[in-house]
Coordinates of C-alpha atoms in Angstrom, one line a residue:
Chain A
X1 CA 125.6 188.0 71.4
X2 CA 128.0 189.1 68.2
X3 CA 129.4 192.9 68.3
X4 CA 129.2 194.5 65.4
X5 CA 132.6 196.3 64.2
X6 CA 132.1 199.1 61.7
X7 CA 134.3 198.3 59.1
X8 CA 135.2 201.5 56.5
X9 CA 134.9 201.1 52.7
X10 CA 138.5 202.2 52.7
X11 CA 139.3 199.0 55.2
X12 CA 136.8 196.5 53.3
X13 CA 138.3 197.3 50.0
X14 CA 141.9 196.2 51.4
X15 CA 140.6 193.5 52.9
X16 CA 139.0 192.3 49.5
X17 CA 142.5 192.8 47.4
X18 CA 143.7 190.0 46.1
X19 CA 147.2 190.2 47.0
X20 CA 150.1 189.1 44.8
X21 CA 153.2 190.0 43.1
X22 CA 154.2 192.7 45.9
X23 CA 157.2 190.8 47.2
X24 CA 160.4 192.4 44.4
X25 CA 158.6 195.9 46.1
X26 CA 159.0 194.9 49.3
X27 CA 162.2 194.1 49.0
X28 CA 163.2 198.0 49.6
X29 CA 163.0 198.4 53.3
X30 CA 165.2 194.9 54.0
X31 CA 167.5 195.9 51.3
X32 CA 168.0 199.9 53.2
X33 CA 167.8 198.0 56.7
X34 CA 170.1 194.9 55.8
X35 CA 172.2 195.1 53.1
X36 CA 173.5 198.6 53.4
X37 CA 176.7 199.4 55.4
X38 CA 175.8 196.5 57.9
X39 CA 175.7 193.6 55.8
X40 CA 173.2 191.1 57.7
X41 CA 171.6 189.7 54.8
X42 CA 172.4 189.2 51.1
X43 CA 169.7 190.2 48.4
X44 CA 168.9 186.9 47.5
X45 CA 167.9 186.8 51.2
X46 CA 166.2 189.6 51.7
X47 CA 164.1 188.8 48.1
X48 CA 162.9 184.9 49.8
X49 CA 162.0 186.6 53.3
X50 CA 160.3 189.4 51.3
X51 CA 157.6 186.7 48.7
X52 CA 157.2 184.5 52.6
X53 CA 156.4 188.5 54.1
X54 CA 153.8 188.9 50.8
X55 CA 152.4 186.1 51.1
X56 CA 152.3 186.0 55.2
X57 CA 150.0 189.3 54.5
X58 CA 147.8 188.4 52.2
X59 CA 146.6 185.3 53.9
X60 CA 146.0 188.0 57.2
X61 CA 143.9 190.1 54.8
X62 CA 142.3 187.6 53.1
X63 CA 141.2 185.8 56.0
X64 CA 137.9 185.4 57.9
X65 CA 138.6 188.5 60.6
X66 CA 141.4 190.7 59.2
X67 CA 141.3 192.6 62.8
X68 CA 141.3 189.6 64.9
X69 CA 145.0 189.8 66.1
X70 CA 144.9 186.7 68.0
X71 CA 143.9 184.3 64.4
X72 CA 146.3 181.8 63.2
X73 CA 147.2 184.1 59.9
X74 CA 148.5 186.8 62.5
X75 CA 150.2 184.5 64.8
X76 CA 151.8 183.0 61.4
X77 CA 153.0 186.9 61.1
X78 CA 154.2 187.0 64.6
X79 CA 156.6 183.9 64.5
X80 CA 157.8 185.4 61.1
X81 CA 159.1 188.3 62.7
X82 CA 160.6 186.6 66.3
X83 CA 162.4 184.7 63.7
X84 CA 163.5 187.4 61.4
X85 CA 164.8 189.8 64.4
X86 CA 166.5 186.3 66.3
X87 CA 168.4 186.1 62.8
X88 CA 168.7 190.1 62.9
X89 CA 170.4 190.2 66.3
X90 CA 172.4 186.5 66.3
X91 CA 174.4 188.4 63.1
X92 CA 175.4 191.5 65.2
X93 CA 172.4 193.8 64.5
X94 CA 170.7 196.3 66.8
X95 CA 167.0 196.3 67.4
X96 CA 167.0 199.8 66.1
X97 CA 167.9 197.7 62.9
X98 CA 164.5 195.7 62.9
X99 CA 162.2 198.8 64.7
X100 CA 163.1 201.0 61.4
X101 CA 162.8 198.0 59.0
X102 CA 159.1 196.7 60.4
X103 CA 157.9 200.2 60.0
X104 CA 159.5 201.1 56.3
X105 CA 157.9 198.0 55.9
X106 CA 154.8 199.4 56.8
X107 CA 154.7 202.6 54.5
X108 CA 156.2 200.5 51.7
X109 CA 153.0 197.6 52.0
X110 CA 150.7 201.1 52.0
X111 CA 152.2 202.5 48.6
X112 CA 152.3 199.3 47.2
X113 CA 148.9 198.5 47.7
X114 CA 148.0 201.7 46.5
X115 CA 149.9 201.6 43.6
X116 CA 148.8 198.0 42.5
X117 CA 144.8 198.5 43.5
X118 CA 144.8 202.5 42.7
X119 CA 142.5 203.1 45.7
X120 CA 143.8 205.6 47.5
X121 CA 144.4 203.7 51.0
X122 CA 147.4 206.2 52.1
X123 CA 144.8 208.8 52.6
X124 CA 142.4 206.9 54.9
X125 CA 142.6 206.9 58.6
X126 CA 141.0 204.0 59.1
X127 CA 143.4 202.2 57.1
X128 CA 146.6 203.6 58.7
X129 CA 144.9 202.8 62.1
X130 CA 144.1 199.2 60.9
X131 CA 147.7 198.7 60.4
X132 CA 149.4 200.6 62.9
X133 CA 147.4 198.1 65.4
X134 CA 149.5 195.5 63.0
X135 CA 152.3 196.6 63.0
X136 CA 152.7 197.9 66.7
X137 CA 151.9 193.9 68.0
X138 CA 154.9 193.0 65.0
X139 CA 157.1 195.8 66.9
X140 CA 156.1 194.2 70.4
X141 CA 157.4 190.7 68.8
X142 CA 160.1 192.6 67.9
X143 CA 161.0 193.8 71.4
X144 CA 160.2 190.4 72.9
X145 CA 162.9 188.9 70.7
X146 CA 165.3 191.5 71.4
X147 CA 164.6 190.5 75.2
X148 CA 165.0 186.6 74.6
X149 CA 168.1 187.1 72.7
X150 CA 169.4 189.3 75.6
X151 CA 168.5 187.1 78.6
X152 CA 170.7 184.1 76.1
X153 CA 173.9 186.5 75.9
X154 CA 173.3 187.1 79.9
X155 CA 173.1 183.3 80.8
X156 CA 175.6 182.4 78.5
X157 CA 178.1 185.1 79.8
X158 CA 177.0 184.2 83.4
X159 CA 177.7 180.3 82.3
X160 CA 181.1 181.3 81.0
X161 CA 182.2 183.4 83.9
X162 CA 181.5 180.5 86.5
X163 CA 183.8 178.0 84.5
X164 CA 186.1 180.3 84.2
X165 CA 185.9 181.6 87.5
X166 CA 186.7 177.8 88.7
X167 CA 189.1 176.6 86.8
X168 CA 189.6 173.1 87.9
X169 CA 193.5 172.1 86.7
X170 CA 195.4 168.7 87.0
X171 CA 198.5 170.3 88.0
X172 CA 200.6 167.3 88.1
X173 CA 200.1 163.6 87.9
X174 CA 196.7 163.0 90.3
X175 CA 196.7 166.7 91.7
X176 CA 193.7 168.8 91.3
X177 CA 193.6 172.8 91.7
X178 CA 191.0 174.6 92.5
X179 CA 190.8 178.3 92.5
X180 CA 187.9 179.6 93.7
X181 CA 186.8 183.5 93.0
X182 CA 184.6 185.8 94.0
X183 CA 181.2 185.4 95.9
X184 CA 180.5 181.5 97.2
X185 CA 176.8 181.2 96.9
X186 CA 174.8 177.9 97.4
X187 CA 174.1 177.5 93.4
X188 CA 177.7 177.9 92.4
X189 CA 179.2 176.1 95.6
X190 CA 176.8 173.3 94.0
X191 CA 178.3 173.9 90.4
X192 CA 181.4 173.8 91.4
X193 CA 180.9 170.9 93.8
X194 CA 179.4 168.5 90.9
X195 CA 182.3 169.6 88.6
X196 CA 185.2 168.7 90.8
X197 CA 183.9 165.5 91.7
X198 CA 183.3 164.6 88.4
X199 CA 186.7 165.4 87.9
X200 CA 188.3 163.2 90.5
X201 CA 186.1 160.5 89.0
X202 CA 187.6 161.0 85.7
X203 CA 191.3 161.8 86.8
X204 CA 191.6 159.4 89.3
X205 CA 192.6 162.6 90.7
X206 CA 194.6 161.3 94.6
X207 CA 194.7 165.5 96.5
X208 CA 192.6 168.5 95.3
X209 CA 193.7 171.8 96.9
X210 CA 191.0 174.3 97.0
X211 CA 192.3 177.6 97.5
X212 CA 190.1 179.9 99.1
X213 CA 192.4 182.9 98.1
X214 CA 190.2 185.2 96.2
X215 CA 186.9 184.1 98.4
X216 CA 186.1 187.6 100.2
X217 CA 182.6 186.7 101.7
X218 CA 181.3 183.4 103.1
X219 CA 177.8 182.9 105.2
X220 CA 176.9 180.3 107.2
X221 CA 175.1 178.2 104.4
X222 CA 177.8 178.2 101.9
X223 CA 180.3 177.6 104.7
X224 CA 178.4 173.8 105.1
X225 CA 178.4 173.8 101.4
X226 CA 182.1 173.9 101.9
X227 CA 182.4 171.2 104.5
X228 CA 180.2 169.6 102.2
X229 CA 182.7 169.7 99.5
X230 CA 185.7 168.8 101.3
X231 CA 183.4 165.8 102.9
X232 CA 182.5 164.7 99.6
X233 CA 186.1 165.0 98.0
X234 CA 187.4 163.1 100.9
X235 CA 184.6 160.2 100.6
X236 CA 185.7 159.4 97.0
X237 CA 189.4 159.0 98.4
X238 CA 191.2 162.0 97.7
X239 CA 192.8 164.3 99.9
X240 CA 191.6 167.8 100.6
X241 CA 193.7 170.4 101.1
X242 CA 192.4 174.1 101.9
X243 CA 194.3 177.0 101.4
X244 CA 194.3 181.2 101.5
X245 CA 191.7 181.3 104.1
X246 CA 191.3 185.2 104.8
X247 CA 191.4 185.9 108.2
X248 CA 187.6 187.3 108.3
X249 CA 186.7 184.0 106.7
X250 CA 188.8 182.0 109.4
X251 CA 186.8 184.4 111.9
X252 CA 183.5 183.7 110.1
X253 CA 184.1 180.0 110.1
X254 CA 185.2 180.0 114.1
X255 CA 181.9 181.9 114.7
X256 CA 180.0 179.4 112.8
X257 CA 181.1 176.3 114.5
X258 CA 182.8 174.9 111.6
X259 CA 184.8 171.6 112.6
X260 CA 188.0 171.8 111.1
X261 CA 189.4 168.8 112.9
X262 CA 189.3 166.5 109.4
X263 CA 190.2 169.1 107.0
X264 CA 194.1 170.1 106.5
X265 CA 194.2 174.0 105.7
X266 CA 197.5 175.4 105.0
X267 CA 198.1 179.1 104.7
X268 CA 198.9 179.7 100.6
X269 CA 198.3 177.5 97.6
X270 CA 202.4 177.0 97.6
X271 CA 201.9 175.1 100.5
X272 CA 198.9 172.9 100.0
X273 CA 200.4 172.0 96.9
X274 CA 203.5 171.2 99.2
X275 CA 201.5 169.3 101.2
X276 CA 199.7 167.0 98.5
X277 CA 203.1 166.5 96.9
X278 CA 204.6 164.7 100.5
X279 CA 201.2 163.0 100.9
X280 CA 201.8 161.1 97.4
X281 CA 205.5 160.8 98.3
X282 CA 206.9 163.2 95.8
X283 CA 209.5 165.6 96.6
X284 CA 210.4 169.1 94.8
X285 CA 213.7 170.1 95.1
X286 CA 214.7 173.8 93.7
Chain B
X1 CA 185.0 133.1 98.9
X2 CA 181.4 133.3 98.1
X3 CA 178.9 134.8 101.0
X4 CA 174.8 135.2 100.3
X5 CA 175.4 138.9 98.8
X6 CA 179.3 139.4 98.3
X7 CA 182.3 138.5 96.7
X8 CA 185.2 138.3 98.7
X9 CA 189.3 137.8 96.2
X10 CA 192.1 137.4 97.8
X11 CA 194.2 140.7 95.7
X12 CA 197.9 140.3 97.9
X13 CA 199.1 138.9 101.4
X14 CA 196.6 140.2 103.7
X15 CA 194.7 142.3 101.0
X16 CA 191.3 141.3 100.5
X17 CA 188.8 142.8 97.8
X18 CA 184.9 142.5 98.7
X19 CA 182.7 142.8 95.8
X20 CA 179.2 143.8 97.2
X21 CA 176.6 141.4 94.9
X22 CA 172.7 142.5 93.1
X23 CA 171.6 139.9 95.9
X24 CA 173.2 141.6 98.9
X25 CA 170.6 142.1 101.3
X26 CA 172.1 144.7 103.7
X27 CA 168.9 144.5 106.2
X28 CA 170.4 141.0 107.0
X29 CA 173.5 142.7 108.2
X30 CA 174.2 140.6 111.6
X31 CA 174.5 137.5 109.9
X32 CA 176.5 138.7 106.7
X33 CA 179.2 140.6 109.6
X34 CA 179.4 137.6 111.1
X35 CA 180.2 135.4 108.3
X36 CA 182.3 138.1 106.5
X37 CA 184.6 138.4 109.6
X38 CA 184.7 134.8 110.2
X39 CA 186.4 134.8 107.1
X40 CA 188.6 137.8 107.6
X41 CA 189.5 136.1 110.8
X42 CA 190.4 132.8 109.4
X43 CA 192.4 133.9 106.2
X44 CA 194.6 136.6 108.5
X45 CA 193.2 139.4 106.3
X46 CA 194.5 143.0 107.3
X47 CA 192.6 144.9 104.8
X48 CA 189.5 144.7 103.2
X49 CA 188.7 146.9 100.0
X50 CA 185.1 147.4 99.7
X51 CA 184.6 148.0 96.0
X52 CA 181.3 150.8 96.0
X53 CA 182.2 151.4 92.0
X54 CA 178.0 150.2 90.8
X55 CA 176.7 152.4 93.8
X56 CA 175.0 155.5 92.1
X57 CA 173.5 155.9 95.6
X58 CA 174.2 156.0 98.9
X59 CA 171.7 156.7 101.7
X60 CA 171.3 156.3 105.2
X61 CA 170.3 152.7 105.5
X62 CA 173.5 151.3 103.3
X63 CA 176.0 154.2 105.2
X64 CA 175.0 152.5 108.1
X65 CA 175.9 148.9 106.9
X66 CA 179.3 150.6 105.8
X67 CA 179.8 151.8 109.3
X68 CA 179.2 148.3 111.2
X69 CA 181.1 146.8 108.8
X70 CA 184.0 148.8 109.5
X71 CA 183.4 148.6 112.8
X72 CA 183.2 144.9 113.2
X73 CA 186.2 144.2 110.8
X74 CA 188.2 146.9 113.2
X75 CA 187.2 145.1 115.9
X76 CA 189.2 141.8 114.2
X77 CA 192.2 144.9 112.8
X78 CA 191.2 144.4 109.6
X79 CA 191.4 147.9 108.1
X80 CA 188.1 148.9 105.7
X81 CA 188.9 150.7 102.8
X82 CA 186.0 151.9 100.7
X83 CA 187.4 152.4 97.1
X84 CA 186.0 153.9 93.7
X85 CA 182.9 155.8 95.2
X86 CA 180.8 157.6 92.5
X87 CA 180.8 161.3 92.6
X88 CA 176.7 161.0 92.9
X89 CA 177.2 158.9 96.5
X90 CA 180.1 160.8 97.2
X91 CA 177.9 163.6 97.3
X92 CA 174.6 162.4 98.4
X93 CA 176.8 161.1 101.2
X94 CA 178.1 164.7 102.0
X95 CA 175.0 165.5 102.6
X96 CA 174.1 164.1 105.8
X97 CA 177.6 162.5 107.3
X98 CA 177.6 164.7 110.5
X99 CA 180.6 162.7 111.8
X100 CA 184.1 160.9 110.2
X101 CA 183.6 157.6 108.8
X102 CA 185.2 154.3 110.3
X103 CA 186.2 153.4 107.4
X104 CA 188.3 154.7 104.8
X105 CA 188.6 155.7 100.9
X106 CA 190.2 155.5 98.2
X107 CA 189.9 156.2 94.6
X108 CA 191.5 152.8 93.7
X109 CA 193.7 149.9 95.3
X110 CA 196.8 151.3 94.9
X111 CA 196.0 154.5 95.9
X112 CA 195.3 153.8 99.2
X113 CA 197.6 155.3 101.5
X114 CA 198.3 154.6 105.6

């Protein structure tokens, strides 16, 4: 069974134009939207993405089902403008930036058409409907790439924070620091964990203090994590020293049955670093 | 010294470096613990560096090897050192040791210390 669409004249006589030499007048909105007081683009830029835009449209209108938004030609459309708004945002530009430009672009490709065909398109409905169902899927893409390019400044912030946040430094000849900060959870405990031994691979590295310092919380699955940690640091031949263990984590760890036996804690970084200086025999005198 | 699986160098007086070979077939461990401390016996070894620098990998089955090992070469005071574990073992180690090891580690030779 095939549905039927009524199509107006209005609509059929757009989709019959044979589109070309519209791109130097599409230029206008990307010029006002890019090249003004922001400076994302160039002109020469904005006058190649404006002939791809041309002839991006008239392959859509030109095509078997103008109205089918889910064609190829549309789709083609649709990864035109992720990548446009990727390139928009990348270089500093708000979304506000590509929202204003797809729909200038919009009223621009009307009067153009007009123009260039002399049918009066501007004054049909079924025309402005036509491509406000367009160009409202272009402004979801839009959004969408806004969102991507979001969630990649998040991660990338989030990625920067935890190396930062654990700073893993040869202090001297063989000893490794680590400061750890904030909240312990199992991911980062597991970040942190592969980085360090890594490190002691690659540094030969003979004592790693771990100072607890600036660790406020601690549950009973990170607290194995720990053990885990100072387990594996020890297994690879290094010494572990713990240090600045609050005394709610000391209580938490107690509660937890956390064997401390194996592990040498002292009270402040100054003196696990003390202590892994003696253990490799060197001696700091003031 | 060649034994079926391992390479055993003499490195100083008393020092003795065990190079754990492709062929070592750890589920024959009775007879390689015997042979190995034979040989730590008869050459007055005191320590025994067991080189775990090509294992990616540690599990259960070759942690438990380790273990008798150590304990059988303890039981002739030869003192096991494991040296240049990988940080992948070292970790998949850490995962399920529940006690301390017999034997001990290392990063390298010299940086063993009593």
């Amino acid at each position: 069974m095939t549905t039927k669409i009524h199509i107006s004249d209005r609509v059929k006589a757009l989709f019959e134009l044979k589109i070309s030499n519209i791109a130097a007048d599409l230029e206008a909105p990307g010029l006002k939207s890019f090249c003004s007081d922001n400076r994302l683009m160039d002109q020469d830029e904005v006058a190649d993405f404006s002939h791809e835009i041309e002839s991006l449209i008239a392959s859509l209108l030109g095509s078997e089902d103008p109205t089918n938004l889910k064609s190829p030609e549309f789709h083609a459309i649709e990864v035109f403008f992720g990548n446009l708004s990727h390139r928009v945002l990348v270089r500093g530009g708000h979304i506000e930036d590509m929202v204003r430009y797809t729909k200038a672009l919009q009223n621009t490709l009307i009067e153009v058409l007009e123009k260039k065909s002399g049918i009066p398109f501007s004054k049909s409905q079924a025309v402005w409907l036509y491509l406000d169902d367009v160009f409202n899927e272009l402004i979801m893409v839009v959004f969408g790439a806004y969102l991507e390019e979001r969630e990649r400044t998040l991660q990338a912030q989030q990625a920067e924070l935890r190396e930062t946040a654990t700073p893993i430094t040869e202090i001297w000849d063989g000893v490794l620091t680590l400061p750890i900060i904030g909240t312990l959870d199992s991911s980062r405990t597991m970040l942190v964990m592969e980085a360090l031994l890594n490190r002691i691979a690659k540094d030969h590295a003979k004592a790693v203090v771990m100072d607890l310092t600036g660790v406020k919380n601690i549950d009973s699955q990170v607290s194995h994590h720990l053990i885990q940690m100072v387990r594996a640091v020890q297994l690879m031949g290094s010494h572990a020293i713990v240090t600045g263990i609050h005394p709610e984590i000391a209580r938490a760890l107690v509660s937890l049955n956390i064997d401390f036996n194996n592990i040498t804690t002292r009270a402040s970084m100054a003196d696990g670093l003390k202590e892994a200086f003696s253990r490799m025999g060197i001696t700091v005198s003031h | 010294m060649s034994i079926s699986g391992v390479h055993l160098t003499r490195i100083g007086h008393g020092d003795f470096l065990l190079d754990p070979l492709k062929s070592l077939n750890i589920r024959d461990r009775d007879r390689l613990i015997e042979e190995i401390t034979a040989y730590l016996i008869q050459v007055r070894a005191v320590r025994l560096f067991y080189d775990l620098s090509d294992l990616a990998l540690i599990d259960p089955l070759y942690y438990s090897w380790l273990e008798f090992l150590a304990r059988a070469a303890r039981a002739v005071n030869v003192k096991m050192i494991c040296i240049r574990m990988q940080p992948t073992a070292a970790f998949a180690l850490s995962r399920f040791l529940q006690e301390t090891p017999t034997f001990q580690t290392a990063p390298e030779i010299d940086g063993w210390q009593e």
